[in-house]
């Protein structure tokens, strides 16, 4: 009996030691892995300085908020999850285009630049965003950020008017087609395009677009060569989203 007790204690000690070693290794590996993230390019950095100087953008703890000019009377907002290992400032040019159209935009900040570590980031921000006066919020995300956005959307569908995926796709069926817009580039070599189906989403393919040009962070490894400029891809994306939102009669 004493022998068995000692063996059990030794086993628990070994298990605890293994967990500690694995946990320590993860704490060391994740920051190193995340340090290889894609940085925002000079256009995005310059835009950030301009927006901050003109008080059109404000950084909070976990997100940046871009507010439209007071002359615009559009009560629609977009909460955006950045792509995996992409600096969130990379999406400021895209978000600013929406801001210029009168939309309030929230650009989430992800731990280690990975949305999987804060899937409910939009939900956590919502209580503070109620003071913005937005009537309809849309969830959006690029690439891995699109996966995080749909996870949050499924948990709290009553809080959002729809889901906008860029270079991403629905991981599960069952979401109403009227509530989901999927946009991807015809030259995207990163996203698994065969996973995009017409069963659960309004789909738009950008001719000549690729995976990385939704943001401003330079070429992405493994991506296809674009047939249109970054500005063209982002402008087309904004126009598609606005057209879809205007046709969306959902009011939440």
PDB file of C-alpha atoms in Angstrom:
ATOM      1  CA  UNK A   1       0.000   0.000   0.000  1.00  0.00           C
ATOM      2  CA  UNK A   2       2.813   2.397   0.945  1.00  0.00           C
ATOM      3  CA  UNK A   3       4.605   1.523  -2.289  1.00  0.00           C
ATOM      4  CA  UNK A   4       1.523   2.330  -4.360  1.00  0.00           C
ATOM      5  CA  UNK A   5       1.089   5.634  -2.562  1.00  0.00           C
ATOM      6  CA  UNK A   6       4.691   6.598  -3.248  1.00  0.00           C
ATOM      7  CA  UNK A   7       4.313   5.614  -6.907  1.00  0.00           C
ATOM      8  CA  UNK A   8       1.185   7.763  -7.260  1.00  0.00           C
ATOM      9  CA  UNK A   9       2.923  10.728  -5.666  1.00  0.00           C
ATOM     10  CA  UNK A  10       5.889  10.286  -7.958  1.00  0.00           C
ATOM     11  CA  UNK A  11       3.568  10.115 -10.970  1.00  0.00           C
ATOM     12  CA  UNK A  12       1.799  13.320  -9.934  1.00  0.00           C
ATOM     13  CA  UNK A  13       5.146  14.986  -9.403  1.00  0.00           C
ATOM     14  CA  UNK A  14       6.316  13.950 -12.865  1.00  0.00           C
ATOM     15  CA  UNK A  15       3.062  15.162 -14.448  1.00  0.00           C
ATOM     16  CA  UNK A  16       3.274  18.481 -12.622  1.00  0.00           C
ATOM     17  CA  UNK A  17       6.885  18.816 -13.720  1.00  0.00           C
ATOM     18  CA  UNK A  18       5.991  18.092 -17.333  1.00  0.00           C
ATOM     19  CA  UNK A  19       3.169  20.652 -17.266  1.00  0.00           C
ATOM     20  CA  UNK A  20       5.544  23.230 -15.810  1.00  0.00           C
ATOM     21  CA  UNK A  21       8.153  22.530 -18.479  1.00  0.00           C
ATOM     22  CA  UNK A  22       5.594  22.710 -21.303  1.00  0.00           C
ATOM     23  CA  UNK A  23       4.081  25.891 -19.880  1.00  0.00           C
ATOM     24  CA  UNK A  24       7.493  27.513 -19.558  1.00  0.00           C
ATOM     25  CA  UNK A  25       8.408  26.469 -23.091  1.00  0.00           C
ATOM     26  CA  UNK A  26       5.219  28.025 -24.452  1.00  0.00           C
ATOM     27  CA  UNK A  27       5.900  31.251 -22.600  1.00  0.00           C
ATOM     28  CA  UNK A  28       9.301  31.357 -24.271  1.00  0.00           C
ATOM     29  CA  UNK A  29       8.281  30.158 -27.728  1.00  0.00           C
ATOM     30  CA  UNK A  30       5.129  32.239 -28.261  1.00  0.00           C
ATOM     31  CA  UNK A  31       6.834  35.641 -27.902  1.00  0.00           C
ATOM     32  CA  UNK A  32       9.669  34.507 -30.183  1.00  0.00           C
ATOM     33  CA  UNK A  33       7.170  33.187 -32.744  1.00  0.00           C
ATOM     34  CA  UNK A  34       5.051  36.312 -32.485  1.00  0.00           C
ATOM     35  CA  UNK A  35       8.097  38.536 -32.942  1.00  0.00           C
ATOM     36  CA  UNK A  36       8.146  37.502 -36.605  1.00  0.00           C
ATOM     37  CA  UNK A  37       4.884  39.319 -37.269  1.00  0.00           C
ATOM     38  CA  UNK A  38       4.255  41.552 -40.291  1.00  0.00           C
ATOM     39  CA  UNK A  39       4.788  45.222 -39.479  1.00  0.00           C
ATOM     40  CA  UNK A  40       2.654  48.086 -40.744  1.00  0.00           C
ATOM     41  CA  UNK A  41       4.242  49.842 -43.709  1.00  0.00           C
ATOM     42  CA  UNK A  42       5.145  53.513 -43.976  1.00  0.00           C
ATOM     43  CA  UNK A  43       1.769  54.502 -45.452  1.00  0.00           C
ATOM     44  CA  UNK A  44      -0.086  53.067 -42.469  1.00  0.00           C
ATOM     45  CA  UNK A  45       2.341  54.622 -39.985  1.00  0.00           C
ATOM     46  CA  UNK A  46       2.069  58.049 -41.597  1.00  0.00           C
ATOM     47  CA  UNK A  47      -1.713  57.794 -41.638  1.00  0.00           C
ATOM     48  CA  UNK A  48      -1.768  56.925 -37.941  1.00  0.00           C
ATOM     49  CA  UNK A  49       0.208  60.068 -37.096  1.00  0.00           C
ATOM     50  CA  UNK A  50      -2.127  62.166 -39.221  1.00  0.00           C
ATOM     51  CA  UNK A  51      -5.309  60.712 -37.709  1.00  0.00           C
ATOM     52  CA  UNK A  52      -4.032  61.131 -34.152  1.00  0.00           C
ATOM     53  CA  UNK A  53      -2.901  64.702 -34.808  1.00  0.00           C
ATOM     54  CA  UNK A  54      -6.306  65.611 -36.261  1.00  0.00           C
ATOM     55  CA  UNK A  55      -8.156  63.825 -33.406  1.00  0.00           C
ATOM     56  CA  UNK A  56      -9.901  61.496 -35.845  1.00  0.00           C
ATOM     57  CA  UNK A  57      -8.519  58.446 -34.097  1.00  0.00           C
ATOM     58  CA  UNK A  58      -8.024  57.479 -30.458  1.00  0.00           C
ATOM     59  CA  UNK A  59      -6.139  54.581 -28.902  1.00  0.00           C
ATOM     60  CA  UNK A  60      -7.760  52.760 -26.005  1.00  0.00           C
ATOM     61  CA  UNK A  61      -6.187  49.886 -24.070  1.00  0.00           C
ATOM     62  CA  UNK A  62      -7.345  47.105 -26.384  1.00  0.00           C
ATOM     63  CA  UNK A  63      -8.388  48.902 -29.540  1.00  0.00           C
ATOM     64  CA  UNK A  64      -8.210  52.023 -31.667  1.00  0.00           C
ATOM     65  CA  UNK A  65     -11.369  53.874 -32.598  1.00  0.00           C
ATOM     66  CA  UNK A  66     -11.708  55.935 -35.764  1.00  0.00           C
ATOM     67  CA  UNK A  67     -14.586  58.417 -35.714  1.00  0.00           C
ATOM     68  CA  UNK A  68     -16.185  59.942 -38.815  1.00  0.00           C
ATOM     69  CA  UNK A  69     -16.533  63.680 -39.281  1.00  0.00           C
ATOM     70  CA  UNK A  70     -19.458  65.132 -37.348  1.00  0.00           C
ATOM     71  CA  UNK A  71     -21.017  66.274 -40.609  1.00  0.00           C
ATOM     72  CA  UNK A  72     -21.664  62.631 -41.519  1.00  0.00           C
ATOM     73  CA  UNK A  73     -24.915  61.126 -40.280  1.00  0.00           C
ATOM     74  CA  UNK A  74     -24.203  57.429 -40.588  1.00  0.00           C
ATOM     75  CA  UNK A  75     -24.969  55.372 -37.484  1.00  0.00           C
ATOM     76  CA  UNK A  76     -23.093  52.264 -38.593  1.00  0.00           C
ATOM     77  CA  UNK A  77     -19.915  50.844 -37.074  1.00  0.00           C
ATOM     78  CA  UNK A  78     -17.395  48.123 -37.952  1.00  0.00           C
ATOM     79  CA  UNK A  79     -15.360  46.194 -35.393  1.00  0.00           C
ATOM     80  CA  UNK A  80     -12.338  44.646 -37.068  1.00  0.00           C
ATOM     81  CA  UNK A  81     -10.110  41.694 -36.114  1.00  0.00           C
ATOM     82  CA  UNK A  82      -6.614  41.898 -37.722  1.00  0.00           C
ATOM     83  CA  UNK A  83      -5.067  38.929 -39.514  1.00  0.00           C
ATOM     84  CA  UNK A  84      -2.745  36.490 -37.779  1.00  0.00           C
ATOM     85  CA  UNK A  85       0.739  37.834 -37.028  1.00  0.00           C
ATOM     86  CA  UNK A  86      -0.118  41.163 -38.634  1.00  0.00           C
ATOM     87  CA  UNK A  87       0.335  44.440 -36.763  1.00  0.00           C
ATOM     88  CA  UNK A  88      -3.118  45.935 -36.339  1.00  0.00           C
ATOM     89  CA  UNK A  89      -2.023  49.387 -37.562  1.00  0.00           C
ATOM     90  CA  UNK A  90      -1.623  47.732 -40.970  1.00  0.00           C
ATOM     91  CA  UNK A  91      -5.383  47.993 -41.424  1.00  0.00           C
ATOM     92  CA  UNK A  92      -5.643  51.721 -40.697  1.00  0.00           C
ATOM     93  CA  UNK A  93      -5.781  52.698 -44.408  1.00  0.00           C
ATOM     94  CA  UNK A  94      -8.699  50.301 -44.948  1.00  0.00           C
ATOM     95  CA  UNK A  95     -10.474  51.393 -41.763  1.00  0.00           C
ATOM     96  CA  UNK A  96      -9.932  55.045 -42.614  1.00  0.00           C
ATOM     97  CA  UNK A  97     -11.657  54.563 -45.959  1.00  0.00           C
ATOM     98  CA  UNK A  98     -14.707  53.365 -44.049  1.00  0.00           C
ATOM     99  CA  UNK A  99     -14.354  56.297 -41.651  1.00  0.00           C
ATOM    100  CA  UNK A 100     -14.341  58.703 -44.593  1.00  0.00           C
ATOM    101  CA  UNK A 101     -17.652  57.153 -45.677  1.00  0.00           C
ATOM    102  CA  UNK A 102     -19.159  57.956 -42.286  1.00  0.00           C
ATOM    103  CA  UNK A 103     -18.581  54.686 -40.439  1.00  0.00           C
ATOM    104  CA  UNK A 104     -17.239  54.424 -36.909  1.00  0.00           C
ATOM    105  CA  UNK A 105     -14.407  51.882 -36.987  1.00  0.00           C
ATOM    106  CA  UNK A 106     -12.882  49.892 -34.143  1.00  0.00           C
ATOM    107  CA  UNK A 107      -9.549  48.212 -34.809  1.00  0.00           C
ATOM    108  CA  UNK A 108      -8.850  45.582 -32.171  1.00  0.00           C
ATOM    109  CA  UNK A 109      -5.421  45.003 -30.654  1.00  0.00           C
ATOM    110  CA  UNK A 110      -4.604  41.267 -30.351  1.00  0.00           C
ATOM    111  CA  UNK A 111      -2.193  39.653 -27.857  1.00  0.00           C
ATOM    112  CA  UNK A 112       0.943  38.501 -29.691  1.00  0.00           C
ATOM    113  CA  UNK A 113      -0.790  39.734 -32.896  1.00  0.00           C
ATOM    114  CA  UNK A 114      -2.898  36.561 -32.893  1.00  0.00           C
ATOM    115  CA  UNK A 115      -6.693  36.800 -32.695  1.00  0.00           C
ATOM    116  CA  UNK A 116      -6.969  33.274 -31.285  1.00  0.00           C
ATOM    117  CA  UNK A 117      -5.784  34.700 -27.950  1.00  0.00           C
ATOM    118  CA  UNK A 118      -8.716  37.120 -27.749  1.00  0.00           C
ATOM    119  CA  UNK A 119     -11.636  35.655 -29.677  1.00  0.00           C
ATOM    120  CA  UNK A 120     -14.147  37.712 -27.697  1.00  0.00           C
ATOM    121  CA  UNK A 121     -12.251  40.987 -28.027  1.00  0.00           C
ATOM    122  CA  UNK A 122     -15.196  42.694 -29.725  1.00  0.00           C
ATOM    123  CA  UNK A 123     -17.556  41.556 -26.981  1.00  0.00           C
ATOM    124  CA  UNK A 124     -15.289  42.965 -24.298  1.00  0.00           C
ATOM    125  CA  UNK A 125     -15.186  46.313 -26.085  1.00  0.00           C
ATOM    126  CA  UNK A 126     -18.944  46.589 -26.652  1.00  0.00           C
ATOM    127  CA  UNK A 127     -19.892  48.065 -23.232  1.00  0.00           C
ATOM    128  CA  UNK A 128     -17.507  50.995 -23.777  1.00  0.00           C
ATOM    129  CA  UNK A 129     -18.669  51.458 -27.369  1.00  0.00           C
ATOM    130  CA  UNK A 130     -22.297  52.097 -26.433  1.00  0.00           C
ATOM    131  CA  UNK A 131     -21.454  55.747 -25.889  1.00  0.00           C
ATOM    132  CA  UNK A 132     -20.471  56.125 -29.568  1.00  0.00           C
ATOM    133  CA  UNK A 133     -24.093  56.364 -30.674  1.00  0.00           C
ATOM    134  CA  UNK A 134     -23.792  53.607 -33.276  1.00  0.00           C
ATOM    135  CA  UNK A 135     -27.082  51.910 -34.106  1.00  0.00           C
ATOM    136  CA  UNK A 136     -25.744  48.928 -36.042  1.00  0.00           C
ATOM    137  CA  UNK A 137     -22.406  47.215 -35.480  1.00  0.00           C
ATOM    138  CA  UNK A 138     -20.867  44.823 -37.989  1.00  0.00           C
ATOM    139  CA  UNK A 139     -18.131  42.362 -37.116  1.00  0.00           C
ATOM    140  CA  UNK A 140     -15.308  41.951 -39.591  1.00  0.00           C
ATOM    141  CA  UNK A 141     -11.896  40.347 -39.858  1.00  0.00           C
ATOM    142  CA  UNK A 142      -9.116  39.462 -42.246  1.00  0.00           C
ATOM    143  CA  UNK A 143      -7.747  35.926 -42.592  1.00  0.00           C
ATOM    144  CA  UNK A 144      -7.388  34.433 -39.078  1.00  0.00           C
ATOM    145  CA  UNK A 145      -9.133  37.550 -37.814  1.00  0.00           C
ATOM    146  CA  UNK A 146     -12.180  36.461 -39.804  1.00  0.00           C
ATOM    147  CA  UNK A 147     -12.247  33.184 -37.888  1.00  0.00           C
ATOM    148  CA  UNK A 148     -12.176  35.127 -34.601  1.00  0.00           C
ATOM    149  CA  UNK A 149     -14.887  37.504 -35.805  1.00  0.00           C
ATOM    150  CA  UNK A 150     -17.278  34.693 -36.681  1.00  0.00           C
ATOM    151  CA  UNK A 151     -16.600  32.994 -33.352  1.00  0.00           C
ATOM    152  CA  UNK A 152     -17.632  36.164 -31.542  1.00  0.00           C
ATOM    153  CA  UNK A 153     -20.593  36.650 -33.876  1.00  0.00           C
ATOM    154  CA  UNK A 154     -21.967  33.183 -33.210  1.00  0.00           C
ATOM    155  CA  UNK A 155     -21.801  33.696 -29.456  1.00  0.00           C
ATOM    156  CA  UNK A 156     -23.561  37.069 -29.531  1.00  0.00           C
ATOM    157  CA  UNK A 157     -25.506  37.371 -32.819  1.00  0.00           C
ATOM    158  CA  UNK A 158     -28.003  39.710 -31.195  1.00  0.00           C
ATOM    159  CA  UNK A 159     -25.304  42.396 -30.845  1.00  0.00           C
ATOM    160  CA  UNK A 160     -24.357  42.607 -34.515  1.00  0.00           C
ATOM    161  CA  UNK A 161     -26.121  43.311 -37.787  1.00  0.00           C
ATOM    162  CA  UNK A 162     -23.815  41.115 -39.843  1.00  0.00           C
ATOM    163  CA  UNK A 163     -20.421  39.549 -40.466  1.00  0.00           C
ATOM    164  CA  UNK A 164     -17.871  40.704 -43.057  1.00  0.00           C
ATOM    165  CA  UNK A 165     -15.021  38.317 -43.927  1.00  0.00           C
ATOM    166  CA  UNK A 166     -11.973  39.376 -45.938  1.00  0.00           C
ATOM    167  CA  UNK A 167      -9.610  36.706 -47.204  1.00  0.00           C
ATOM    168  CA  UNK A 168     -11.412  34.307 -44.877  1.00  0.00           C
ATOM    169  CA  UNK A 169     -14.358  31.909 -44.913  1.00  0.00           C
ATOM    170  CA  UNK A 170     -17.018  30.482 -42.651  1.00  0.00           C
ATOM    171  CA  UNK A 171     -15.756  27.500 -40.696  1.00  0.00           C
ATOM    172  CA  UNK A 172     -19.290  26.199 -40.088  1.00  0.00           C
ATOM    173  CA  UNK A 173     -22.536  26.167 -42.044  1.00  0.00           C
ATOM    174  CA  UNK A 174     -25.810  27.505 -40.765  1.00  0.00           C
ATOM    175  CA  UNK A 175     -25.328  31.274 -40.731  1.00  0.00           C
ATOM    176  CA  UNK A 176     -27.924  33.221 -42.703  1.00  0.00           C
ATOM    177  CA  UNK A 177     -26.587  34.295 -46.138  1.00  0.00           C
ATOM    178  CA  UNK A 178     -28.078  37.774 -45.602  1.00  0.00           C
ATOM    179  CA  UNK A 179     -25.866  38.268 -42.577  1.00  0.00           C
ATOM    180  CA  UNK A 180     -22.495  37.227 -44.018  1.00  0.00           C
ATOM    181  CA  UNK A 181     -20.385  38.828 -46.727  1.00  0.00           C
ATOM    182  CA  UNK A 182     -17.208  37.092 -47.915  1.00  0.00           C
ATOM    183  CA  UNK A 183     -14.651  38.989 -50.006  1.00  0.00           C
ATOM    184  CA  UNK A 184     -11.452  37.458 -51.349  1.00  0.00           C
ATOM    185  CA  UNK A 185      -8.960  38.051 -54.145  1.00  0.00           C
ATOM    186  CA  UNK A 186      -8.786  35.900 -57.255  1.00  0.00           C
ATOM    187  CA  UNK A 187      -4.995  35.709 -56.801  1.00  0.00           C
ATOM    188  CA  UNK A 188      -5.134  34.759 -53.125  1.00  0.00           C
ATOM    189  CA  UNK A 189      -2.740  31.861 -52.589  1.00  0.00           C
ATOM    190  CA  UNK A 190      -2.913  31.891 -48.773  1.00  0.00           C
ATOM    191  CA  UNK A 191      -6.587  31.288 -48.094  1.00  0.00           C
ATOM    192  CA  UNK A 192      -8.020  27.882 -48.976  1.00  0.00           C
ATOM    193  CA  UNK A 193     -10.431  29.133 -51.584  1.00  0.00           C
ATOM    194  CA  UNK A 194     -12.053  25.739 -52.029  1.00  0.00           C
ATOM    195  CA  UNK A 195     -13.472  26.192 -48.505  1.00  0.00           C
ATOM    196  CA  UNK A 196     -15.594  29.120 -49.677  1.00  0.00           C
ATOM    197  CA  UNK A 197     -19.058  27.815 -50.562  1.00  0.00           C
ATOM    198  CA  UNK A 198     -22.274  29.530 -51.594  1.00  0.00           C
ATOM    199  CA  UNK A 199     -24.251  27.690 -48.899  1.00  0.00           C
ATOM    200  CA  UNK A 200     -23.790  30.257 -46.196  1.00  0.00           C
ATOM    201  CA  UNK A 201     -22.438  33.541 -47.526  1.00  0.00           C
ATOM    202  CA  UNK A 202     -22.729  36.316 -50.076  1.00  0.00           C
ATOM    203  CA  UNK A 203     -19.442  35.948 -51.954  1.00  0.00           C
ATOM    204  CA  UNK A 204     -17.493  38.490 -53.984  1.00  0.00           C
ATOM    205  CA  UNK A 205     -14.218  37.682 -55.728  1.00  0.00           C
ATOM    206  CA  UNK A 206     -11.948  40.645 -56.393  1.00  0.00           C
ATOM    207  CA  UNK A 207     -10.356  40.129 -59.786  1.00  0.00           C
ATOM    208  CA  UNK A 208      -6.614  40.607 -59.434  1.00  0.00           C
ATOM    209  CA  UNK A 209      -6.753  40.910 -55.666  1.00  0.00           C
ATOM    210  CA  UNK A 210      -4.625  38.773 -53.369  1.00  0.00           C
ATOM    211  CA  UNK A 211      -4.524  37.923 -49.669  1.00  0.00           C
ATOM    212  CA  UNK A 212      -2.239  40.550 -48.206  1.00  0.00           C
ATOM    213  CA  UNK A 213      -3.524  43.700 -49.885  1.00  0.00           C
ATOM    214  CA  UNK A 214      -6.458  44.074 -47.492  1.00  0.00           C
ATOM    215  CA  UNK A 215      -3.815  45.480 -45.168  1.00  0.00           C
ATOM    216  CA  UNK A 216      -0.682  47.565 -45.517  1.00  0.00           C
ATOM    217  CA  UNK A 217       2.137  45.288 -44.369  1.00  0.00           C
ATOM    218  CA  UNK A 218       4.015  44.423 -47.535  1.00  0.00           C
ATOM    219  CA  UNK A 219       4.082  41.106 -49.434  1.00  0.00           C
ATOM    220  CA  UNK A 220       2.897  38.039 -47.526  1.00  0.00           C
ATOM    221  CA  UNK A 221       4.795  34.759 -47.766  1.00  0.00           C
ATOM    222  CA  UNK A 222       3.156  32.303 -50.158  1.00  0.00           C
ATOM    223  CA  UNK A 223       0.680  34.831 -51.530  1.00  0.00           C
ATOM    224  CA  UNK A 224      -0.135  35.286 -55.204  1.00  0.00           C
ATOM    225  CA  UNK A 225       1.079  38.254 -57.211  1.00  0.00           C
ATOM    226  CA  UNK A 226      -1.628  40.947 -57.343  1.00  0.00           C
ATOM    227  CA  UNK A 227      -3.103  42.189 -60.584  1.00  0.00           C
ATOM    228  CA  UNK A 228      -4.393  45.409 -58.990  1.00  0.00           C
ATOM    229  CA  UNK A 229      -2.837  47.904 -56.610  1.00  0.00           C
ATOM    230  CA  UNK A 230      -3.295  47.813 -52.853  1.00  0.00           C
ATOM    231  CA  UNK A 231      -5.347  51.009 -53.007  1.00  0.00           C
ATOM    232  CA  UNK A 232      -7.604  49.553 -55.713  1.00  0.00           C
ATOM    233  CA  UNK A 233      -8.208  46.388 -53.713  1.00  0.00           C
ATOM    234  CA  UNK A 234      -9.084  48.323 -50.586  1.00  0.00           C
ATOM    235  CA  UNK A 235     -11.311  50.811 -52.440  1.00  0.00           C
ATOM    236  CA  UNK A 236     -13.197  47.982 -54.127  1.00  0.00           C
ATOM    237  CA  UNK A 237     -13.578  46.249 -50.776  1.00  0.00           C
ATOM    238  CA  UNK A 238     -15.058  49.359 -49.163  1.00  0.00           C
ATOM    239  CA  UNK A 239     -17.489  49.863 -52.041  1.00  0.00           C
ATOM    240  CA  UNK A 240     -18.609  46.226 -51.891  1.00  0.00           C
ATOM    241  CA  UNK A 241     -19.159  46.374 -48.127  1.00  0.00           C
ATOM    242  CA  UNK A 242     -21.105  49.640 -48.306  1.00  0.00           C
ATOM    243  CA  UNK A 243     -23.311  48.303 -51.089  1.00  0.00           C
ATOM    244  CA  UNK A 244     -23.972  45.137 -49.091  1.00  0.00           C
ATOM    245  CA  UNK A 245     -24.776  47.034 -45.881  1.00  0.00           C
ATOM    246  CA  UNK A 246     -27.192  49.310 -47.713  1.00  0.00           C
ATOM    247  CA  UNK A 247     -28.970  46.214 -48.964  1.00  0.00           C
ATOM    248  CA  UNK A 248     -29.005  44.616 -45.509  1.00  0.00           C
ATOM    249  CA  UNK A 249     -32.346  45.324 -43.897  1.00  0.00           C
ATOM    250  CA  UNK A 250     -31.291  43.828 -40.565  1.00  0.00           C
ATOM    251  CA  UNK A 251     -31.635  46.338 -37.722  1.00  0.00           C
ATOM    252  CA  UNK A 252     -30.098  45.284 -34.416  1.00  0.00           C
TER     253      UNK A 252
END
